[in-house]
Each structure stands twice: as C-alpha cells, then as structure tokens.
GROMACS .gro file of C-alpha atoms in nm:
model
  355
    1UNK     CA    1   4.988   1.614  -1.404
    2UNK     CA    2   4.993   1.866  -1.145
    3UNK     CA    3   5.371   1.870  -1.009
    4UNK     CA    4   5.452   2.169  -1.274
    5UNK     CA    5   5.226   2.392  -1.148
    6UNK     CA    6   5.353   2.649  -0.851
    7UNK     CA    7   5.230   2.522  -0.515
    8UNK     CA    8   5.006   2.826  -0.456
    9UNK     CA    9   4.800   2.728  -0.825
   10UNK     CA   10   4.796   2.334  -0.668
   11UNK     CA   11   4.631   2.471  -0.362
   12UNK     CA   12   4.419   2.688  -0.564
   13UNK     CA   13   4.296   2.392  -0.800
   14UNK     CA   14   4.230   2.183  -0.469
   15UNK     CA   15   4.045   2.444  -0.300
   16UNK     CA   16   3.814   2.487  -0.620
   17UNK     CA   17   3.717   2.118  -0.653
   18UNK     CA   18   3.625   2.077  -0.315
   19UNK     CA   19   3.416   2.418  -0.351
   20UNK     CA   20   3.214   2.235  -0.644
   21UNK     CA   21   3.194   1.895  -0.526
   22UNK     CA   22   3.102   1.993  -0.201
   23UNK     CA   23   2.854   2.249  -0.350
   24UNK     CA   24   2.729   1.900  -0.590
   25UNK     CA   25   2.704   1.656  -0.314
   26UNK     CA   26   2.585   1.943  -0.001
   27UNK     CA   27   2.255   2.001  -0.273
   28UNK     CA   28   2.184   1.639  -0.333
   29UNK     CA   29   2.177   1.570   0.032
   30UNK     CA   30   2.439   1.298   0.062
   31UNK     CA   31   2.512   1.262   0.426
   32UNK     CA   32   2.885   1.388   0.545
   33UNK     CA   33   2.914   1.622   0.194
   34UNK     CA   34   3.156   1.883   0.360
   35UNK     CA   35   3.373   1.627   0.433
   36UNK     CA   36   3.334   1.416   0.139
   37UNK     CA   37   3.356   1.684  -0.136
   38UNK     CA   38   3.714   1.817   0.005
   39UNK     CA   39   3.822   1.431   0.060
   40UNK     CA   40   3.726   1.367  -0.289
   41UNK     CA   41   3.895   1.649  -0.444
   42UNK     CA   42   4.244   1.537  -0.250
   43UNK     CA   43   4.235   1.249  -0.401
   44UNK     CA   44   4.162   1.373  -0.684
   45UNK     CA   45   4.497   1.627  -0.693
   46UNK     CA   46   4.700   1.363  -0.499
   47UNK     CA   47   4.700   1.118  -0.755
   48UNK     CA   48   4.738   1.377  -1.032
   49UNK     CA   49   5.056   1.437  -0.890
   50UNK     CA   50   4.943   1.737  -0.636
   51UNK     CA   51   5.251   1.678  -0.393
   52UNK     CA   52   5.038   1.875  -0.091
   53UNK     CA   53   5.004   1.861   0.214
   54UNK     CA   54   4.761   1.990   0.555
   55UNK     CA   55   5.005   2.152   0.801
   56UNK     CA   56   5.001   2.011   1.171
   57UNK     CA   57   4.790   2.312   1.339
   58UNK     CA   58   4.478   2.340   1.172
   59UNK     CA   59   4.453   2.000   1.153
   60UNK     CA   60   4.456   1.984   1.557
   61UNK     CA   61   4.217   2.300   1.526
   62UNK     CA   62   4.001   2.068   1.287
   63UNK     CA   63   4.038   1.810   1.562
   64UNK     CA   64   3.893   2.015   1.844
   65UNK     CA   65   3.640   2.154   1.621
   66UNK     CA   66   3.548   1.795   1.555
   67UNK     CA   67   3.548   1.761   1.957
   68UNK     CA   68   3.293   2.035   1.962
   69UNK     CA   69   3.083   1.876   1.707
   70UNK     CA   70   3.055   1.523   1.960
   71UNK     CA   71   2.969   1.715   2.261
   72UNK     CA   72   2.683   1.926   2.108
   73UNK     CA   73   2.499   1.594   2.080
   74UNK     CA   74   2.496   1.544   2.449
   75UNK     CA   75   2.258   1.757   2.595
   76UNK     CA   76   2.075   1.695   2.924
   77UNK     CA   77   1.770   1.558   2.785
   78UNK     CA   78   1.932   1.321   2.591
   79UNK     CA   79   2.152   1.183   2.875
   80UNK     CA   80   1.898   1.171   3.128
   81UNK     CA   81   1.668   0.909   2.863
   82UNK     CA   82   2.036   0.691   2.893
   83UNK     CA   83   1.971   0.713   3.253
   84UNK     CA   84   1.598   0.564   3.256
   85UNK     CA   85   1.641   0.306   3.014
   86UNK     CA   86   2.013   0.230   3.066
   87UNK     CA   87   1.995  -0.136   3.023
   88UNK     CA   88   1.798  -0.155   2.680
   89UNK     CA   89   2.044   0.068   2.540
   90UNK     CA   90   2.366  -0.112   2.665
   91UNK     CA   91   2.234  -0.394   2.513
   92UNK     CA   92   2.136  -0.298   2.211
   93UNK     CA   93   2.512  -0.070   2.173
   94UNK     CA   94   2.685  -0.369   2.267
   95UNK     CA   95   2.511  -0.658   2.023
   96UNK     CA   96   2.566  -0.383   1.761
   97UNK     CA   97   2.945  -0.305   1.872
   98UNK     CA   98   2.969  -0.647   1.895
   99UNK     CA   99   2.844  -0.757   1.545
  100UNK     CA  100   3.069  -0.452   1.375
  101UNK     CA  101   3.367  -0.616   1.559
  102UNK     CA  102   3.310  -0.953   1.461
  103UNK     CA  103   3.294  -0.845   1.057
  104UNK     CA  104   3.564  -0.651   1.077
  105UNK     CA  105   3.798  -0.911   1.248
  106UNK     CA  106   3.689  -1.159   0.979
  107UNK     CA  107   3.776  -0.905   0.692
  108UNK     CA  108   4.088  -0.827   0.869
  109UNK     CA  109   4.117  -1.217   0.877
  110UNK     CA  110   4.108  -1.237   0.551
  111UNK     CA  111   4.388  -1.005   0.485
  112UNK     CA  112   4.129  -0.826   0.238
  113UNK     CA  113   4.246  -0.518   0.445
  114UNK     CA  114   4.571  -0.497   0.615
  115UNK     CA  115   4.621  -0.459   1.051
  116UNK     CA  116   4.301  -0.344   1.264
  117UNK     CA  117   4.220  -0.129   0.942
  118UNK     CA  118   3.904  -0.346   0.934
  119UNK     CA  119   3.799  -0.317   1.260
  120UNK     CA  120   3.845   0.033   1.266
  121UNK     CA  121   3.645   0.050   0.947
  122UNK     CA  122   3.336  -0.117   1.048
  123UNK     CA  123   3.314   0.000   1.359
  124UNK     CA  124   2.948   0.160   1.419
  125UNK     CA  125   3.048   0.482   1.542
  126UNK     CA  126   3.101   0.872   1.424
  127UNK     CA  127   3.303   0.848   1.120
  128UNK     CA  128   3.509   1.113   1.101
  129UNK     CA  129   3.585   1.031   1.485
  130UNK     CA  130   3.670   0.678   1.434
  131UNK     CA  131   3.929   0.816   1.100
  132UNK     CA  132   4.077   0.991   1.351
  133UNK     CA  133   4.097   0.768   1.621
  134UNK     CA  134   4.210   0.532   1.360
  135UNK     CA  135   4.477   0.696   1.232
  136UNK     CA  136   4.655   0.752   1.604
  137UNK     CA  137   4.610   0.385   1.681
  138UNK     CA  138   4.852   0.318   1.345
  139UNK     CA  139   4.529   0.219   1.148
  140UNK     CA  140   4.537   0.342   0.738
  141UNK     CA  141   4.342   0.628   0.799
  142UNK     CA  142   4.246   0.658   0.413
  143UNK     CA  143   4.064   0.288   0.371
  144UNK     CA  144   3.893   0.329   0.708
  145UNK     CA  145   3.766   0.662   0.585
  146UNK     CA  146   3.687   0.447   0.228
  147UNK     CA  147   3.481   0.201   0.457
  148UNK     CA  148   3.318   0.444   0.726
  149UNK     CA  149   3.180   0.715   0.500
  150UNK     CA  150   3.027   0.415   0.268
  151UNK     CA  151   2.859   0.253   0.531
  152UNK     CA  152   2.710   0.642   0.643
  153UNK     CA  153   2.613   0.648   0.267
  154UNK     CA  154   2.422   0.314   0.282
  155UNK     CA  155   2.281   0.367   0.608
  156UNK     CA  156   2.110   0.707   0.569
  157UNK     CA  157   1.970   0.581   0.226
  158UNK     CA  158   1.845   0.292   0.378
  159UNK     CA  159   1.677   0.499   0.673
  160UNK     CA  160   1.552   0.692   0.425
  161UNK     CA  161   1.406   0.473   0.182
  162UNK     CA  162   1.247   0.278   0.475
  163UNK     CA  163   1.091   0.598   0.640
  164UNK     CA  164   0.945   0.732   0.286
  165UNK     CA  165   0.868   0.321   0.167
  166UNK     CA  166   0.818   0.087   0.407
  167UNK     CA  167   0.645   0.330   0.705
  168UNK     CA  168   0.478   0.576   0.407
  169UNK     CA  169   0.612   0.905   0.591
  170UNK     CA  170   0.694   1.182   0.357
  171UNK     CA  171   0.973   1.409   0.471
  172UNK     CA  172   0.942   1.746   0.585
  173UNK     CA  173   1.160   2.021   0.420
  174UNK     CA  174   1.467   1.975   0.414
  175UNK     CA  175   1.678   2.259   0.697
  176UNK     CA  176   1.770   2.538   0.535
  177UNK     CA  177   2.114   2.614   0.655
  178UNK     CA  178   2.261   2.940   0.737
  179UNK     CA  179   2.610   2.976   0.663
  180UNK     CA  180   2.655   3.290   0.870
  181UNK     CA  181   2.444   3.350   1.135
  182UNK     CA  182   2.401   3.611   1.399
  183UNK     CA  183   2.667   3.471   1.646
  184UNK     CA  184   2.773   3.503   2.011
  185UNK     CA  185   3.127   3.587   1.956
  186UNK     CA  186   3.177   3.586   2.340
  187UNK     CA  187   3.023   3.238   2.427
  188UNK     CA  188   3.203   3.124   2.051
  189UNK     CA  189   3.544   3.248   2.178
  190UNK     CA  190   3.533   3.061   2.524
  191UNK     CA  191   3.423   2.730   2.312
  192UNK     CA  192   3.709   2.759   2.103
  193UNK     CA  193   3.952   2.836   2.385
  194UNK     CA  194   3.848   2.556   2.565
  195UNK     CA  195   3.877   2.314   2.283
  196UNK     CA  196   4.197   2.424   2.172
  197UNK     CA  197   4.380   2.418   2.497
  198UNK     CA  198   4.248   2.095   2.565
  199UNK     CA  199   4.354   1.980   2.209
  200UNK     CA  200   4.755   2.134   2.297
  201UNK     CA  201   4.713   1.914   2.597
  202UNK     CA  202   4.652   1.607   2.399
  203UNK     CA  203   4.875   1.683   2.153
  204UNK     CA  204   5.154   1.785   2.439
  205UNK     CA  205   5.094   1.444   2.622
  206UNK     CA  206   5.078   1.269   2.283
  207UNK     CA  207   4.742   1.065   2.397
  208UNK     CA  208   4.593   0.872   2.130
  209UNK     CA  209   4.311   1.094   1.924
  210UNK     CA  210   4.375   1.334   2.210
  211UNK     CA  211   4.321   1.605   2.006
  212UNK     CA  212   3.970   1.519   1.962
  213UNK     CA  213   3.902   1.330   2.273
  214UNK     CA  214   4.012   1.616   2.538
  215UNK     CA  215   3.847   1.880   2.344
  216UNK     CA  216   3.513   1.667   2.352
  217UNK     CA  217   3.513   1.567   2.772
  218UNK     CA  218   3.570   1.933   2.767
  219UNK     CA  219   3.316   2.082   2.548
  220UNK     CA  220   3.113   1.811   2.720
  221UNK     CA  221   3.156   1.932   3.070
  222UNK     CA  222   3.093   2.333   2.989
  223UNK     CA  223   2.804   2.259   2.811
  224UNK     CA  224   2.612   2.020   3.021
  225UNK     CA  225   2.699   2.261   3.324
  226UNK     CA  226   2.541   2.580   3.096
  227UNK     CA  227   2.920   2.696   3.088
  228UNK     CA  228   2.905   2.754   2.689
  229UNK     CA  229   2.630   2.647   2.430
  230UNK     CA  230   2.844   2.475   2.178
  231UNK     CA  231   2.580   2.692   1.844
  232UNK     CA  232   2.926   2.676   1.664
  233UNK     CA  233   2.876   2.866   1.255
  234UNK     CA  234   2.809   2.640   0.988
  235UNK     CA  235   3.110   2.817   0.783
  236UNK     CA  236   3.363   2.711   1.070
  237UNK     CA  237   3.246   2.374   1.089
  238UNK     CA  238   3.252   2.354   0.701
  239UNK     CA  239   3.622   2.503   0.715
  240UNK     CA  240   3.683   2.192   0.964
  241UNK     CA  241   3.578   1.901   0.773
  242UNK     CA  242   3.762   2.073   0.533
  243UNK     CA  243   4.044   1.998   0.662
  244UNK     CA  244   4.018   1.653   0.778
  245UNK     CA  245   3.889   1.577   0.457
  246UNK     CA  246   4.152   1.724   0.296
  247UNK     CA  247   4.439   1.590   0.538
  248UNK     CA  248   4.270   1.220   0.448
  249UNK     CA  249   4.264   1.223   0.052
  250UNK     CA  250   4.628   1.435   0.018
  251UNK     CA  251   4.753   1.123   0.135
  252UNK     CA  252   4.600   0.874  -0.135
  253UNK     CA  253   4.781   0.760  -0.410
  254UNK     CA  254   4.675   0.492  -0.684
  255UNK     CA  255   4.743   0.179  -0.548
  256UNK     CA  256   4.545   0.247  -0.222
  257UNK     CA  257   4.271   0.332  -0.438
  258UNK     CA  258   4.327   0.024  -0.627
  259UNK     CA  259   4.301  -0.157  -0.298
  260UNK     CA  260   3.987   0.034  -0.169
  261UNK     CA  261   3.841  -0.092  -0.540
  262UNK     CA  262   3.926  -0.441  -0.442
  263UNK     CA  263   3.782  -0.451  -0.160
  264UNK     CA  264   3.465  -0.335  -0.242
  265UNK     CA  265   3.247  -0.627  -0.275
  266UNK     CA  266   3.327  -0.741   0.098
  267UNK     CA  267   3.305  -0.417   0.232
  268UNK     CA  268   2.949  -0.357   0.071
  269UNK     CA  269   2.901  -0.696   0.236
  270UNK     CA  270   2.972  -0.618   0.574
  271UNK     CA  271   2.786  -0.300   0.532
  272UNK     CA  272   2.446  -0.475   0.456
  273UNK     CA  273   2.472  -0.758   0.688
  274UNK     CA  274   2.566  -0.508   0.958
  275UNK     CA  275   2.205  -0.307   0.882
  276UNK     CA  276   2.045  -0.647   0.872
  277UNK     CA  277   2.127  -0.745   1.210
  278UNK     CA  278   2.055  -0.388   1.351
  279UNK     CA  279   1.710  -0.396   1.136
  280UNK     CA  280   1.652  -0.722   1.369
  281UNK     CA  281   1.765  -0.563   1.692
  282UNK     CA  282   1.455  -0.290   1.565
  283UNK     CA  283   1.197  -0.583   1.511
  284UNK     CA  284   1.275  -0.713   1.917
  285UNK     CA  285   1.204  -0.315   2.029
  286UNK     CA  286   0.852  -0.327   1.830
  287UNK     CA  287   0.757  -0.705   1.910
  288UNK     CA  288   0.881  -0.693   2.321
  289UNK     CA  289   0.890  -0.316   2.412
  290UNK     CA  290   0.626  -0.179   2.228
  291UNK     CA  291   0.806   0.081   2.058
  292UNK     CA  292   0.725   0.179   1.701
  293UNK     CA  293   0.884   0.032   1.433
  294UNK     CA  294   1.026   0.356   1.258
  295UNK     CA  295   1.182   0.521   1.616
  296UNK     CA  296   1.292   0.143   1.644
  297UNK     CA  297   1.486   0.149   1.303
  298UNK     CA  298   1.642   0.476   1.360
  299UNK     CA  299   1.796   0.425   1.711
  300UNK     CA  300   1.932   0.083   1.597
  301UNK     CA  301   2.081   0.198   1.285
  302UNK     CA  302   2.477   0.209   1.290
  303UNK     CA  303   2.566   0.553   1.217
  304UNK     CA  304   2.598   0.819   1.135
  305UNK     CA  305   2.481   1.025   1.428
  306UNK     CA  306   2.393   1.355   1.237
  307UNK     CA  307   2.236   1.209   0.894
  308UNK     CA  308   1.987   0.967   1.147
  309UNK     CA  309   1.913   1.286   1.354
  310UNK     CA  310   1.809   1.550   1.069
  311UNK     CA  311   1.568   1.236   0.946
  312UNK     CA  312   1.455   1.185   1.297
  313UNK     CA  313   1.385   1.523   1.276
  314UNK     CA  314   1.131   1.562   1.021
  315UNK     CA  315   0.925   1.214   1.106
  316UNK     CA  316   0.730   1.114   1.376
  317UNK     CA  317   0.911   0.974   1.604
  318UNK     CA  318   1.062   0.973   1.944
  319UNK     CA  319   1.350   1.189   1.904
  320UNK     CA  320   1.470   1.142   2.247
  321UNK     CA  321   1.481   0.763   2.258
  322UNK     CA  322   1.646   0.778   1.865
  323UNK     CA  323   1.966   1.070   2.012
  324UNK     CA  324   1.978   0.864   2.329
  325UNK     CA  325   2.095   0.524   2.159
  326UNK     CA  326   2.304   0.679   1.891
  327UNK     CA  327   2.446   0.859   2.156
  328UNK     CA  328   2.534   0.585   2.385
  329UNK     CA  329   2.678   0.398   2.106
  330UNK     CA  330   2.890   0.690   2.016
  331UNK     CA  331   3.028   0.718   2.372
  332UNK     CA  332   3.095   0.373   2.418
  333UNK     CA  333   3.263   0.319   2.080
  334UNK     CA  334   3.521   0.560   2.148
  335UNK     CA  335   3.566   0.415   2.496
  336UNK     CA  336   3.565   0.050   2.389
  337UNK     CA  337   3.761   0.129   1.992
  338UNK     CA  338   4.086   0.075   2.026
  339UNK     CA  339   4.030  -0.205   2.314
  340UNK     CA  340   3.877  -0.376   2.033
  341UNK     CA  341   4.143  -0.240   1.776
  342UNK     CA  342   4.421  -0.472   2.060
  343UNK     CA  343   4.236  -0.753   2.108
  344UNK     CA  344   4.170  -0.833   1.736
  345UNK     CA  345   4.543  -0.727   1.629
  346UNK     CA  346   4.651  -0.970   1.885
  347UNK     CA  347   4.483  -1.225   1.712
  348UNK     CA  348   4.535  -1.182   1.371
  349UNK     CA  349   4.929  -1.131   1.362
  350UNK     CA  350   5.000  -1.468   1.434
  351UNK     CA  351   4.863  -1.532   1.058
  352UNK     CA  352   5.085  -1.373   0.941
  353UNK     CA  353   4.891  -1.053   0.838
  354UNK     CA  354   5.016  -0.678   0.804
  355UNK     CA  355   5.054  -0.506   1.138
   0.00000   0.00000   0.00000
C-alpha cells in the first residue's frame, strides 16, 4: 500500500510508471499509448492506495490542448472533400452514429453499465473527446474511457490486420517522432493563448466540455483562416494526455474495475458488431461508388481519428476521402453526443436503471 509514503514519493512512483508503460506501449505501437500508459499507471497507484489527485488547471490546460489536437485535423483540403461529397458522408456518419447509439442504449438497457455511460462509451467518435464530454454530461468518465480506448484498440488492429492480410499492403516505416523539434515559439504562444482563454470562457460559463469545445471552434477558426498553424511539440501534447490520463485512472478504485471486468464480454461484443456493420457500409462504397475497398474500410471504420490516419498514411489510398469521413463523423458526434446521451437517458430511467 501506498498511503504511507509522503505525497511527493506517491507522485514520484506515478510519474515513473507512466514513464515506462508509456515508453512499453509508445514502442509497440498501440494506438492512444500516451494516454493509456499514464491512465494505466493511475490505476495502478489508485487502487494501491495512492490517495492523488490532478489539480483543476492543468487539467483545463490538458483540455484546450486536447482542443488543439481536434482542430489540427481540419484543414482546408479536408473540409472542402466534405463539401463535394456531402451527402455520402452524412450518410455513412449517421448509419454509423446511428448503429453506436443503438448498442449502447441496449447495453445501457441492460443495466450492464449504469446511466448514458453506455452510450457515451460506444459512441464512434475521438476518445479522449467523448471521456471528456462524458464526464461533464454526469457520465462515469472511467468505464467510458474502459470502453472507448478498447474499441480504438480493436479497431486499429483490425485496420491493420486487414490492410497487411486481406488487401496484401505492407506498411511503410513507421514515423519517427521528434520529441523536440525546432519550434515557432511565436505562432506556439498565440495557439496556446487562444486555447486557453477560450477554455477560461468555458470553464467561466460552466458549458458542458467547454473547456475542450471553445478551445477547438477556436483553434478551428485561426487555423483555417492561416491565423496560427496548430504544429503543436510532441512533448506538450505528451504532457497533455498525461494529464487526462492521469485525471481518469486517479479516480478508479477496485470495484469499478471489477465492474469494467464484468462487463467485458458485452462490451467486446458491441465492439465487433459495431466494425461489422461499418465493414458493410465499406462493401456498398466498393460495389455502388466505385471506390476501393481498402480507402473504403478506413473511412468507415469507427475511430480513432489519429491511429486510422498514420495507417492511411503509409498505404495507398485516398487520404483525402479517408480524413474527410472521419472528420465529419468527429464533428457531428460532438454536435449530436449528448442529444443522444438525453434522448436515451429519457428512456431508460423509467426501468428503473442508475441515472
């Protein structure tokens, strides 16, 4: 147990787990690693009897960071292939937001997992957005983070193993990522300003995720208009998931890991039949619009937006179309998640579930 220890040599144990898993998971490739490996190590402490906690401000910092992160995706290119093929892509986003919605109202249901956890959980959208989103909608942050970052798991291995498999295209190196690069401390400082005031904002006005929501139409609006360039260090964006990651797992204990462990088996469920159904939404691209099969797989596939990109990346495909459809999914699931998070709690507490 952990509770003797001064605070300062808790907070030094925490930090050097996450350094190691991170460093573990980050050279093995798993998708969402510099969130995962400090998330893992929190819960590791926390139910060792850590007794920490993340402070309020750099979490919000971690929030508009987070913000940041969203907006870089949204470059003109990728917005203007929206605009041509607009009514494909609604389509597609909304059979896929749809089918996400429907499994998680039938877990939630259930009572496997308690409120609009469920929906929040399955919901085909940025993970560590829809955590956060989660949480300010009165969601359990900790099993939605449990369900999102499995399904990102099983989704990038399954675009993977399809890619190298089924369409027999080897991968090109892997990135090699530099920590600390030459940096525009200018155009960095403006980014950050932005964000953050934008985050005080939400947090001032107490909007829901408006930490991470204002910072992104922000970020969004600067960059698209050539304002800033959002080429934000790979050591701050580590430090950021960091936090999150940490905030998330500090706040586990044993019998919400028990839980998570129980619920498993459906969860792993809902996971596979939601990549079934998208698989078939790539089989109607390839039969009726001609487009190929592996650019078809990647758009359709629900999440997450920066694992599908880097293999987008090194196969032959059409990059555009893939960032476009993610993209529009991404948008719309933060418009449309916690409509969906109302109308399914609506219906479920008249059986009597949690709230």
């Amino acid at each position: 147990m952990l509770t003797p220890l001064p605070v300062p040599a808790r907070w030094a144990i925490l930090l050097a787990v996450s350094l190691t898993l991170s460093t573990i998971l980050f050279a093995t490739h798993i998708p969402g690693a510099l969130l995962l490996g400090p998330m893992a190590a929190a819960i590791l402490v926390a139910t060792n009897g850590a007794r920490l906690s993340v402070h309020r401000y750099p979490y919000i910092f971690a929030h508009s960071l987070l913000g940041c992160i969203i907006a870089r995706s949204l470059d003109l290119e990728t917005l203007k292939a929206v605009a041509l093929d607009w009514p494909i892509f609604l389509a597609i986003v909304v059979a896929v937001i749809s089918a996400s919605s429907l499994l998680g109202y039938l877990i939630a249901k259930a009572d496997i997992l308690p409120g609009t956890t469920a929906v929040w959980g399955t919901s085909a959208g940025a993970a560590s957005a829809m955590v956060l989103m989660a949480e300010a909608h009165g969601a359990d942050a900790r099993l939605v983070a449990f369900m999102q970052y499995l399904r990102v798991v099983f989704v990038a291995t399954g675009a993977s193993v399809m890619a190298a498999f089924v369409f027999r295209i080897s991968g090109g190196a892997a990135p090699q990522v530099v920590w600390f690069p030459q940096t525009d401390w200018l155009d960095l400082g403006v980014t950050l300003a932005a964000a953050l005031a934008a985050a005080s904002v939400g947090a001032r006005l107490k909007i829901p995720a408006g930490t991470m929501l204002l910072p992104l139409a922000v970020t969004t609006i600067l960059h698209v208009a050539g304002v800033i360039s959002l080429h934000l260090p790979q050591w701050l964006l580590a430090l950021a998931y960091g936090v999150i990651g940490w905030r998330i797992g500090l706040t586990f204990t044993r019998r919400i890991l028990r839980h998570a462990a129980s619920a498993l088996p459906q969860v792993v469920g809902s996971i596979l039949v939601l990549m079934a159904f998208c698989g078939g939404l790539a089989f109607l691209l390839w039969r009726f619009m001609g487009i190929d099969p592996l650019t078809a797989y990647l758009a359709t596939s629900p999440g997450g937006l920066d694992s599908i990109a880097i293999i987008a990346a090194s196969t032959p495909v059409d990059m555009s179309f893939v960032m476009a459809l993610q993209t529009m999914r991404l948008i719309l699931i933060i418009i449309a998640g916690p409509k969906i998070a109302g109308f399914v709690a609506r219906r479920i507490k008249p059986a009597g579930t949690k709230g």
